[in-house]
């Protein structure tokens, strides 16, 4: 009895805290409104990459390479970033992972976020370790649970998750219902795996006050996604209607990801998340913060910007808000279609690019950035690029120095260095920089019939030397093209990118810089 009383009081406190937060909610700022008028009041924060399952649709059986702990947002950084979003009108936060319950300070993180005064503070969990922690999490501020469960059969649970644990998940579901928090049960439906259990899951919605949500199988890096494994929302709905003809579509709520259905004889409801066959982008209100502190404006997008690096560099809040605003404004009207999603890399560590950013003024006119107030730091950048030949003649001439125009390697190196020095003349908005050192290295890659050019640039200045490194690589590759075009009309220049940079707000590729000779 005492245990039941404790659970009931924890649930009552969570409900009271939620109503108080609703009453005191802040208006949404323009930083969180995109170019299509969508207002983003919902932030999903991944607090860990780690997980205690190996679900076949989520990651390889051997797991995935994890980042060093130093790359993951600390408790204080999570609160600091969350407070920025809440100050602009975010009123709903959900903690995700990996599996968030494997993080040791999750209770303290929940307490921190509760103190910010959001309307709803949720958690997405696989339920393996949740039942032991849930009462304290609810007492600390959790008001909603999304529980992942793809099968109700022991053997199949082992097949899907590559681990045991169905009973623990069901305990977590029971505990959540005892506590009285809002529960959604997420089931990823995969043809040939668990579509035969759809009606069994519907029974849970008949009996309990939960929303059972069937999710169309989606592609993510490493999950061996295949289109023929996708069961569409319409196919699932027709199957359920045969057994439950009174099921009707409930009115859609703005920002809701699921199409929700009810039946008069159900205590709960059934929802369908239709990312693959019928997107819900038009009223999307969600932003994502990855465990390493990158802002991701679309689940299916491949563009991110590091807020962690800005926090660690003590960038003022107003500057961080400008970056957030630019990222939100860059959000596309809708995510990619099926053809693009099949091949898209879902989680590359790249920065946002190709949108209206700081080189445009309020009127959309080009301008040079004012760097007067920036501090001089030691800057370095490394860029690389490739030229791929369509035959063996160019490589042969380069190696035996028989090209009629001269020594390709030497002239390419000189051309690249010339490009570095003339970057501000060629790239019109670049500041002239006092380059202190530059080098061009050239590798002949016979196995792939290509040449790789790498450019390293250093300077002591107020802005980075990425453009100098990129220009050096590009001009060097153009020189190779010019000198070899007589014997190869189908060369391809490709893969030009910055692979490392140091000295600014968003450094990366430190291992490459340490290996460099500069």
Coordinates of C-alpha atoms in Angstrom, one line a residue:
X1 CA 0.0 0.0 0.0
X2 CA 2.8 2.4 0.9
X3 CA 4.4 1.8 -2.5
X4 CA 1.1 2.5 -4.3
X5 CA 0.7 5.7 -2.3
X6 CA 4.2 6.9 -3.2
X7 CA 3.5 6.2 -6.9
X8 CA 0.2 8.0 -6.8
X9 CA 1.6 11.1 -5.2
X10 CA 4.5 11.2 -7.7
X11 CA 2.0 11.2 -10.5
X12 CA -0.1 13.9 -8.9
X13 CA 3.0 16.1 -8.4
X14 CA 3.9 15.7 -12.1
X15 CA 0.4 16.7 -13.2
X16 CA 0.5 19.8 -10.8
X17 CA 3.9 20.8 -12.2
X18 CA 2.6 20.5 -15.7
X19 CA -0.4 22.8 -15.2
X20 CA 1.8 25.3 -13.5
X21 CA 4.2 25.3 -16.5
X22 CA 1.3 25.7 -18.9
X23 CA 0.1 28.8 -17.0
X24 CA 3.5 30.4 -17.1
X25 CA 4.6 29.5 -20.7
X26 CA 6.6 32.1 -22.7
X27 CA 5.5 33.3 -26.1
X28 CA 7.5 31.8 -29.1
X29 CA 10.2 34.0 -30.6
X30 CA 11.0 34.6 -34.3
X31 CA 14.2 32.6 -33.8
X32 CA 12.1 29.5 -33.7
X33 CA 9.8 30.3 -36.6
X34 CA 10.9 29.1 -40.0
X35 CA 10.3 30.5 -43.5
X36 CA 7.1 28.5 -43.8
X37 CA 5.6 29.9 -40.7
X38 CA 6.1 26.7 -38.6
X39 CA 6.7 27.5 -34.9
X40 CA 9.1 25.1 -33.1
X41 CA 8.1 24.8 -29.5
X42 CA 9.3 21.2 -29.1
X43 CA 12.9 20.2 -28.4
X44 CA 14.2 16.6 -28.4
X45 CA 17.5 16.2 -26.6
X46 CA 19.6 13.1 -27.0
X47 CA 21.6 12.8 -23.8
X48 CA 23.7 9.7 -24.8
X49 CA 24.7 7.6 -27.7
X50 CA 24.8 4.5 -25.6
X51 CA 22.1 1.8 -25.6
X52 CA 21.6 -1.5 -23.9
X53 CA 19.8 -3.1 -26.9
X54 CA 20.9 -3.7 -30.5
X55 CA 17.6 -3.4 -32.4
X56 CA 18.0 -4.6 -35.9
X57 CA 16.4 -1.5 -37.4
X58 CA 18.5 0.8 -35.4
X59 CA 22.2 -0.3 -35.3
X60 CA 24.5 -3.2 -36.3
X61 CA 24.8 -6.1 -33.9
X62 CA 28.3 -5.1 -33.0
X63 CA 27.1 -1.7 -32.1
X64 CA 28.4 1.6 -33.4
X65 CA 31.6 3.6 -32.7
X66 CA 31.0 5.9 -29.8
X67 CA 32.4 9.3 -29.4
X68 CA 34.7 10.1 -26.4
X69 CA 32.8 11.2 -23.3
X70 CA 34.4 14.6 -23.7
X71 CA 32.4 15.2 -26.9
X72 CA 29.0 14.5 -25.2
X73 CA 27.1 17.3 -23.7
X74 CA 27.6 17.6 -19.9
X75 CA 24.7 18.0 -17.5
X76 CA 25.4 21.8 -17.2
X77 CA 25.6 22.2 -21.0
X78 CA 22.3 20.4 -21.5
X79 CA 20.6 22.8 -19.0
X80 CA 22.4 25.8 -20.5
X81 CA 21.3 25.0 -24.1
X82 CA 17.8 24.0 -23.0
X83 CA 17.4 27.2 -21.1
X84 CA 18.2 29.2 -24.3
X85 CA 15.4 27.4 -26.2
X86 CA 12.9 27.7 -23.4
X87 CA 13.6 31.4 -23.1
X88 CA 12.4 31.7 -26.7
X89 CA 9.2 29.8 -26.2
X90 CA 10.0 26.0 -26.2
X91 CA 7.5 24.5 -23.8
X92 CA 8.0 20.8 -24.5
X93 CA 11.2 18.8 -24.1
X94 CA 11.8 15.1 -24.6
X95 CA 14.9 13.2 -23.6
X96 CA 16.1 10.5 -26.0
X97 CA 19.2 8.6 -26.7
X98 CA 20.6 6.0 -27.4
X99 CA 18.8 4.9 -24.3
X100 CA 18.6 7.8 -21.9
X101 CA 18.3 5.7 -18.7
X102 CA 21.8 4.4 -19.1
X103 CA 23.1 7.9 -18.3
X104 CA 23.9 8.0 -14.6
X105 CA 22.9 11.6 -14.0
X106 CA 19.5 11.3 -15.8
X107 CA 17.6 12.2 -12.6
X108 CA 19.6 15.3 -12.1
X109 CA 19.2 16.3 -15.7
X110 CA 15.4 15.9 -15.4
X111 CA 15.4 18.0 -12.2
X112 CA 17.4 20.7 -14.1
X113 CA 15.0 20.8 -17.0
X114 CA 11.9 20.8 -14.7
X115 CA 13.3 24.0 -13.1
X116 CA 13.0 25.7 -16.5
X117 CA 9.3 25.5 -16.4
X118 CA 8.3 23.6 -19.5
X119 CA 4.7 22.3 -20.0
X120 CA 5.7 18.8 -20.8
X121 CA 8.9 16.9 -20.0
X122 CA 9.0 13.5 -21.7
X123 CA 11.3 10.6 -22.1
X124 CA 11.7 8.0 -24.9
X125 CA 12.9 4.6 -23.5
X126 CA 13.2 1.0 -24.5
X127 CA 12.1 0.1 -20.9
X128 CA 14.8 -2.3 -20.0
X129 CA 16.0 -0.5 -16.9
X130 CA 13.2 2.1 -16.7
X131 CA 10.8 0.4 -14.2
X132 CA 13.3 0.9 -11.3
X133 CA 14.0 4.5 -12.1
X134 CA 10.6 5.7 -13.2
X135 CA 9.1 6.7 -9.9
X136 CA 12.0 9.0 -9.1
X137 CA 12.0 10.4 -12.6
X138 CA 8.3 11.2 -12.4
X139 CA 8.9 12.8 -9.0
X140 CA 11.7 14.8 -10.5
X141 CA 9.5 16.1 -13.4
X142 CA 8.8 13.6 -16.1
X143 CA 5.2 13.9 -17.3
X144 CA 5.2 11.7 -20.4
X145 CA 6.7 8.4 -21.6
X146 CA 7.2 7.0 -25.1
X147 CA 8.0 3.4 -24.7
X148 CA 9.5 1.4 -27.5
X149 CA 8.2 -2.1 -28.0
X150 CA 8.1 -4.0 -31.3
X151 CA 6.8 -7.4 -30.2
X152 CA 4.9 -9.1 -27.4
X153 CA 6.7 -12.5 -28.0
X154 CA 9.8 -13.5 -26.0
X155 CA 11.6 -15.2 -28.9
X156 CA 10.9 -12.4 -31.4
X157 CA 12.0 -9.8 -28.8
X158 CA 15.4 -11.5 -28.8
X159 CA 15.4 -11.6 -32.6
X160 CA 14.6 -7.9 -32.9
X161 CA 16.7 -6.5 -30.1
X162 CA 19.4 -9.1 -29.9
X163 CA 18.9 -9.1 -26.2
X164 CA 16.5 -10.5 -23.6
X165 CA 14.2 -8.2 -21.7
X166 CA 10.5 -8.3 -22.7
X167 CA 9.4 -8.8 -19.1
X168 CA 11.3 -5.7 -18.0
X169 CA 9.7 -3.6 -20.7
X170 CA 6.2 -4.8 -19.7
X171 CA 7.1 -3.9 -16.1
X172 CA 8.0 -0.4 -17.2
X173 CA 4.7 -0.1 -19.0
X174 CA 2.8 -1.3 -15.9
X175 CA 4.7 1.1 -13.7
X176 CA 4.0 4.1 -15.9
X177 CA 0.3 3.3 -15.9
X178 CA 0.4 3.1 -12.1
X179 CA 2.1 6.5 -11.9
X180 CA -0.6 8.1 -14.1
X181 CA 1.7 9.7 -16.7
X182 CA 0.8 9.9 -20.4
X183 CA 2.1 6.8 -22.2
X184 CA 2.7 6.2 -25.9
X185 CA 3.8 2.8 -27.1
X186 CA 6.0 2.9 -30.2
X187 CA 6.0 -0.1 -32.5
X188 CA 8.2 -0.1 -35.7
X189 CA 6.4 -2.5 -38.1
X190 CA 8.6 -4.4 -40.5
X191 CA 7.3 -6.8 -43.1
X192 CA 8.3 -10.4 -42.4
X193 CA 9.2 -9.6 -38.8
X194 CA 6.3 -8.4 -36.7
X195 CA 3.3 -7.4 -38.9
X196 CA 1.5 -10.4 -37.6
X197 CA 1.3 -8.8 -34.2
X198 CA -0.5 -5.6 -35.2
X199 CA -3.9 -6.7 -33.9
X200 CA -2.3 -7.9 -30.7
X201 CA -0.9 -4.4 -30.1
X202 CA -4.4 -2.9 -30.8
X203 CA -5.7 -5.0 -27.9
X204 CA -3.4 -3.0 -25.6
X205 CA -5.2 0.2 -26.7
X206 CA -8.5 -1.5 -26.0
X207 CA -7.6 -2.3 -22.5
X208 CA -5.3 0.5 -21.3
X209 CA -5.3 4.3 -21.5
X210 CA -2.3 4.4 -23.9
X211 CA -1.7 5.4 -27.5
X212 CA -0.3 2.5 -29.5
X213 CA 1.7 4.0 -32.4
X214 CA 2.6 2.0 -35.4
X215 CA 5.7 3.5 -37.1
X216 CA 6.5 2.9 -40.8
X217 CA 10.0 1.4 -41.1
X218 CA 12.5 4.2 -41.9
X219 CA 16.0 4.2 -43.3
X220 CA 18.9 5.1 -41.0
X221 CA 22.6 4.5 -41.5
X222 CA 23.5 0.8 -40.9
X223 CA 20.0 -0.6 -40.5
X224 CA 20.0 -2.4 -43.9
X225 CA 16.7 -0.8 -44.8
X226 CA 14.7 -2.2 -47.8
X227 CA 11.6 -0.7 -49.4
X228 CA 9.9 -4.1 -49.6
X229 CA 10.0 -4.3 -45.8
X230 CA 7.9 -1.2 -45.4
X231 CA 4.3 -1.7 -44.4
X232 CA 2.4 1.4 -45.2
X233 CA 0.0 3.2 -42.9
X234 CA -2.9 2.5 -45.3
X235 CA -2.2 -1.2 -45.3
X236 CA -2.0 -1.3 -41.5
X237 CA -5.2 0.7 -41.1
X238 CA -7.2 -1.5 -43.5
X239 CA -6.0 -4.6 -41.5
X240 CA -7.3 -3.1 -38.2
X241 CA -10.6 -1.9 -39.7
X242 CA -11.4 -5.4 -40.7
X243 CA -11.4 -6.3 -37.0
X244 CA -12.5 -2.9 -35.6
X245 CA -14.9 -1.3 -38.2
X246 CA -15.9 1.4 -35.7
X247 CA -12.4 2.9 -35.6
X248 CA -12.5 6.5 -36.7
X249 CA -9.9 9.2 -37.3
X250 CA -9.6 11.7 -34.4
X251 CA -9.2 15.4 -35.2
X252 CA -5.5 16.2 -35.9
X253 CA -3.7 18.4 -33.4
X254 CA -1.1 20.9 -34.7
X255 CA 2.4 19.5 -34.5
X256 CA 1.2 16.0 -33.9
X257 CA 3.3 13.3 -35.6
X258 CA 0.7 10.6 -35.6
X259 CA -2.6 10.1 -37.3
X260 CA -4.7 9.0 -34.3
X261 CA -7.7 6.7 -34.4
X262 CA -10.3 5.9 -31.7
X263 CA -13.1 3.3 -31.3
X264 CA -16.0 3.5 -28.9
X265 CA -14.9 0.2 -27.2
X266 CA -11.3 1.3 -26.7
X267 CA -9.9 2.8 -23.5
X268 CA -6.9 4.1 -25.5
X269 CA -6.2 4.9 -29.1
X270 CA -4.1 3.8 -32.1
X271 CA -1.8 6.1 -34.1
X272 CA 0.2 5.8 -37.2
X273 CA 3.5 7.6 -37.9
X274 CA 3.7 7.9 -41.6
X275 CA 7.1 9.4 -42.4
X276 CA 7.6 7.2 -45.4
X277 CA 4.2 7.4 -47.3
X278 CA 2.5 10.6 -46.1
X279 CA 4.8 13.1 -44.4
X280 CA 3.6 15.5 -41.7
X281 CA 6.1 18.2 -42.5
X282 CA 3.6 21.0 -43.0
X283 CA 3.1 21.6 -39.2
X284 CA 6.3 20.2 -37.9
X285 CA 7.2 21.8 -34.6
X286 CA 10.3 19.8 -33.6
X287 CA 14.0 20.5 -33.3
X288 CA 16.6 18.0 -32.2
X289 CA 19.8 18.4 -30.2
X290 CA 22.2 15.5 -30.6
X291 CA 24.1 14.1 -27.8
X292 CA 27.3 15.8 -29.0
X293 CA 25.5 19.2 -29.1
X294 CA 24.5 19.6 -32.8
X295 CA 21.3 21.2 -33.7
X296 CA 19.4 19.2 -36.2
X297 CA 16.3 20.8 -37.7
X298 CA 14.9 17.8 -39.5
X299 CA 15.1 14.1 -38.6
X300 CA 15.8 13.2 -42.2
X301 CA 18.1 16.1 -42.9
X302 CA 21.8 15.8 -43.2
X303 CA 22.7 19.3 -42.0
X304 CA 23.7 20.1 -38.4
X305 CA 25.4 23.0 -36.6
X306 CA 27.4 22.6 -33.4
X307 CA 25.9 24.5 -30.4
X308 CA 28.2 22.6 -28.0
X309 CA 31.3 24.3 -29.5
X310 CA 29.7 27.7 -29.1
X311 CA 28.8 27.0 -25.5
X312 CA 32.4 25.8 -24.8
X313 CA 33.8 28.9 -26.5
X314 CA 31.7 31.2 -24.2
X315 CA 29.9 32.6 -27.2
X316 CA 27.3 35.2 -26.0
X317 CA 23.6 34.0 -25.9
X318 CA 22.5 36.5 -28.6
X319 CA 25.1 35.1 -31.1
X320 CA 23.9 31.5 -30.3
X321 CA 20.3 32.7 -30.9
X322 CA 21.3 34.1 -34.3
X323 CA 22.8 30.7 -35.3
X324 CA 19.7 28.9 -34.1
X325 CA 17.6 31.3 -36.0
X326 CA 19.5 30.8 -39.2
X327 CA 19.4 27.0 -38.8
X328 CA 15.6 27.1 -38.3
X329 CA 15.2 29.4 -41.3
X330 CA 17.1 26.9 -43.4
X331 CA 14.6 24.1 -42.7
X332 CA 13.2 22.8 -45.9
X333 CA 9.4 22.7 -46.6
X334 CA 9.4 19.0 -46.4
X335 CA 11.9 16.2 -46.0
X336 CA 13.3 14.1 -48.9
X337 CA 11.2 11.6 -50.7
X338 CA 11.6 7.8 -50.7
X339 CA 14.2 7.8 -53.5
X340 CA 16.5 10.3 -51.7
X341 CA 16.0 8.7 -48.3
X342 CA 17.2 5.3 -49.5
X343 CA 20.7 6.7 -50.1
X344 CA 20.9 9.7 -47.8
X345 CA 23.4 9.7 -45.0
X346 CA 21.3 10.4 -41.9
X347 CA 23.8 11.6 -39.3
X348 CA 27.0 13.0 -40.8
X349 CA 29.0 15.5 -38.7
X350 CA 28.6 18.4 -41.0
X351 CA 27.7 22.0 -40.5
X352 CA 24.8 23.8 -42.0
X353 CA 25.6 25.2 -45.4
X354 CA 24.0 26.5 -48.6
X355 CA 21.5 28.8 -46.9
X356 CA 21.1 32.5 -46.2
X357 CA 23.7 33.1 -43.6
X358 CA 26.0 35.9 -42.4
X359 CA 27.4 37.0 -45.7
X360 CA 24.0 38.6 -46.6
X361 CA 22.5 41.7 -44.9
X362 CA 18.9 42.2 -44.0
X363 CA 18.1 43.1 -47.7
X364 CA 19.7 40.0 -49.0
X365 CA 22.7 41.9 -50.4
X366 CA 26.2 40.5 -50.2
X367 CA 28.5 41.9 -47.6
X368 CA 31.9 41.2 -46.1
X369 CA 31.7 40.2 -42.4
X370 CA 33.0 42.7 -39.9
X371 CA 35.8 40.9 -37.9
X372 CA 37.1 44.0 -36.1
X373 CA 36.2 42.8 -32.6
X374 CA 37.4 39.2 -33.1
X375 CA 40.5 38.0 -31.3
X376 CA 43.7 37.0 -33.2
X377 CA 44.2 33.3 -32.9
X378 CA 46.5 30.7 -34.4
X379 CA 44.5 29.3 -37.3
X380 CA 45.0 26.2 -39.4
X381 CA 42.9 24.3 -42.0
X382 CA 43.5 21.2 -44.1
X383 CA 41.6 20.5 -47.3
X384 CA 41.7 17.7 -49.8
X385 CA 40.4 16.9 -53.2
X386 CA 40.8 14.3 -56.0
X387 CA 40.9 14.0 -59.7
X388 CA 39.8 10.7 -61.2
X389 CA 41.2 9.6 -64.6
X390 CA 39.2 7.6 -67.2
X391 CA 42.4 5.9 -68.6
X392 CA 45.9 4.9 -67.5
X393 CA 47.8 7.3 -69.7
X394 CA 47.7 10.4 -67.4
X395 CA 49.0 8.5 -64.4
X396 CA 51.8 6.9 -66.5
X397 CA 52.9 10.3 -67.9
X398 CA 52.9 11.8 -64.5
X399 CA 55.0 9.1 -62.9
X400 CA 57.6 9.0 -65.7
X401 CA 57.5 12.8 -66.1
X402 CA 56.7 12.5 -69.9
X403 CA 53.8 14.9 -70.0
X404 CA 54.5 17.3 -72.9
X405 CA 53.6 20.4 -70.8
X406 CA 56.2 19.6 -68.2
X407 CA 56.5 18.2 -64.6
X408 CA 52.9 17.8 -63.5
X409 CA 53.7 17.3 -59.8
X410 CA 56.0 20.3 -59.5
X411 CA 53.8 22.7 -61.5
X412 CA 50.7 21.5 -59.6
X413 CA 52.3 22.3 -56.3
X414 CA 53.3 25.8 -57.4
X415 CA 49.8 26.4 -58.8
X416 CA 48.2 25.3 -55.5
X417 CA 50.4 27.7 -53.5
X418 CA 49.5 30.5 -55.9
X419 CA 45.9 29.8 -55.3
X420 CA 46.3 30.0 -51.6
X421 CA 47.9 33.4 -51.8
X422 CA 45.3 34.8 -54.2
X423 CA 42.2 33.5 -52.4
X424 CA 40.8 36.9 -51.5
X425 CA 41.0 38.0 -55.1
X426 CA 39.2 34.9 -56.4
X427 CA 36.6 34.5 -53.6
X428 CA 35.3 38.0 -53.4
X429 CA 34.0 38.2 -49.8
X430 CA 37.1 36.6 -48.2
X431 CA 39.3 38.8 -46.1
X432 CA 42.9 39.0 -47.1
X433 CA 44.9 37.0 -44.6
X434 CA 48.6 37.0 -43.5
X435 CA 49.3 33.4 -44.4
X436 CA 52.3 32.2 -42.4
X437 CA 52.7 28.8 -43.9
X438 CA 51.1 26.8 -46.7
X439 CA 52.0 23.4 -48.2
X440 CA 50.6 21.3 -51.1
X441 CA 51.1 17.5 -51.0
X442 CA 50.2 15.3 -54.0
X443 CA 49.6 11.5 -53.9
X444 CA 49.3 9.3 -56.9
X445 CA 46.7 6.6 -56.2
X446 CA 47.2 4.0 -58.8
X447 CA 44.7 1.5 -57.4
X448 CA 41.8 4.0 -58.0
X449 CA 43.5 5.7 -61.0
X450 CA 43.4 9.1 -59.2
X451 CA 45.5 11.8 -57.7
X452 CA 44.8 13.2 -54.3
X453 CA 45.8 16.8 -53.4
X454 CA 46.0 18.0 -49.9
X455 CA 46.5 21.7 -48.9
X456 CA 47.5 22.8 -45.4
X457 CA 47.4 26.5 -44.5
X458 CA 48.3 28.4 -41.3
X459 CA 48.0 32.0 -40.2
X460 CA 47.7 34.1 -37.1
X461 CA 44.5 36.0 -37.8
X462 CA 40.9 36.9 -36.9
X463 CA 39.2 34.5 -39.2
X464 CA 39.8 31.0 -40.5
X465 CA 41.9 29.8 -43.4
X466 CA 39.4 27.2 -44.8
X467 CA 38.9 29.1 -48.0
X468 CA 42.6 29.4 -48.6
X469 CA 43.0 25.6 -48.2
X470 CA 40.0 24.9 -50.4
X471 CA 41.3 27.3 -53.1
X472 CA 44.8 25.8 -53.0
X473 CA 43.3 22.3 -53.6
X474 CA 41.0 23.5 -56.3
X475 CA 43.6 25.4 -58.3
X476 CA 46.1 22.5 -58.0
X477 CA 43.5 20.1 -59.3
X478 CA 42.6 22.4 -62.2
X479 CA 46.3 22.5 -63.1
X480 CA 46.4 18.7 -63.3
X481 CA 43.3 18.8 -65.5
X482 CA 44.8 21.4 -67.8
X483 CA 48.1 19.5 -68.1
X484 CA 46.4 16.1 -68.8
X485 CA 43.4 17.0 -70.9
X486 CA 45.2 16.1 -74.1
X487 CA 45.2 12.4 -73.2
X488 CA 42.0 12.3 -71.1
X489 CA 38.8 14.1 -72.0
X490 CA 36.7 12.5 -69.2
X491 CA 38.6 13.4 -66.0
X492 CA 36.5 14.2 -62.9
X493 CA 37.4 16.5 -60.1
X494 CA 35.7 15.4 -56.9
X495 CA 35.7 15.2 -53.2
X496 CA 36.9 18.7 -52.4
X497 CA 36.4 19.4 -48.7
X498 CA 37.8 20.8 -45.5
X499 CA 38.9 17.8 -43.4
X500 CA 40.3 19.6 -40.4
X501 CA 40.3 23.1 -38.9
X502 CA 41.6 24.7 -35.7
X503 CA 41.5 28.1 -34.1
X504 CA 37.8 29.0 -34.5
X505 CA 34.5 28.3 -32.8
X506 CA 33.9 24.9 -34.5
X507 CA 37.2 23.0 -34.6
X508 CA 37.3 19.4 -35.9
X509 CA 39.7 16.9 -37.4
X510 CA 42.2 17.4 -34.5
X511 CA 43.8 14.0 -35.2
X512 CA 44.7 15.1 -38.8
X513 CA 46.1 18.3 -37.5
X514 CA 48.3 16.5 -34.9
X515 CA 49.7 14.3 -37.7
X516 CA 50.4 17.2 -40.0
X517 CA 54.0 18.5 -40.3
X518 CA 53.0 22.2 -39.9

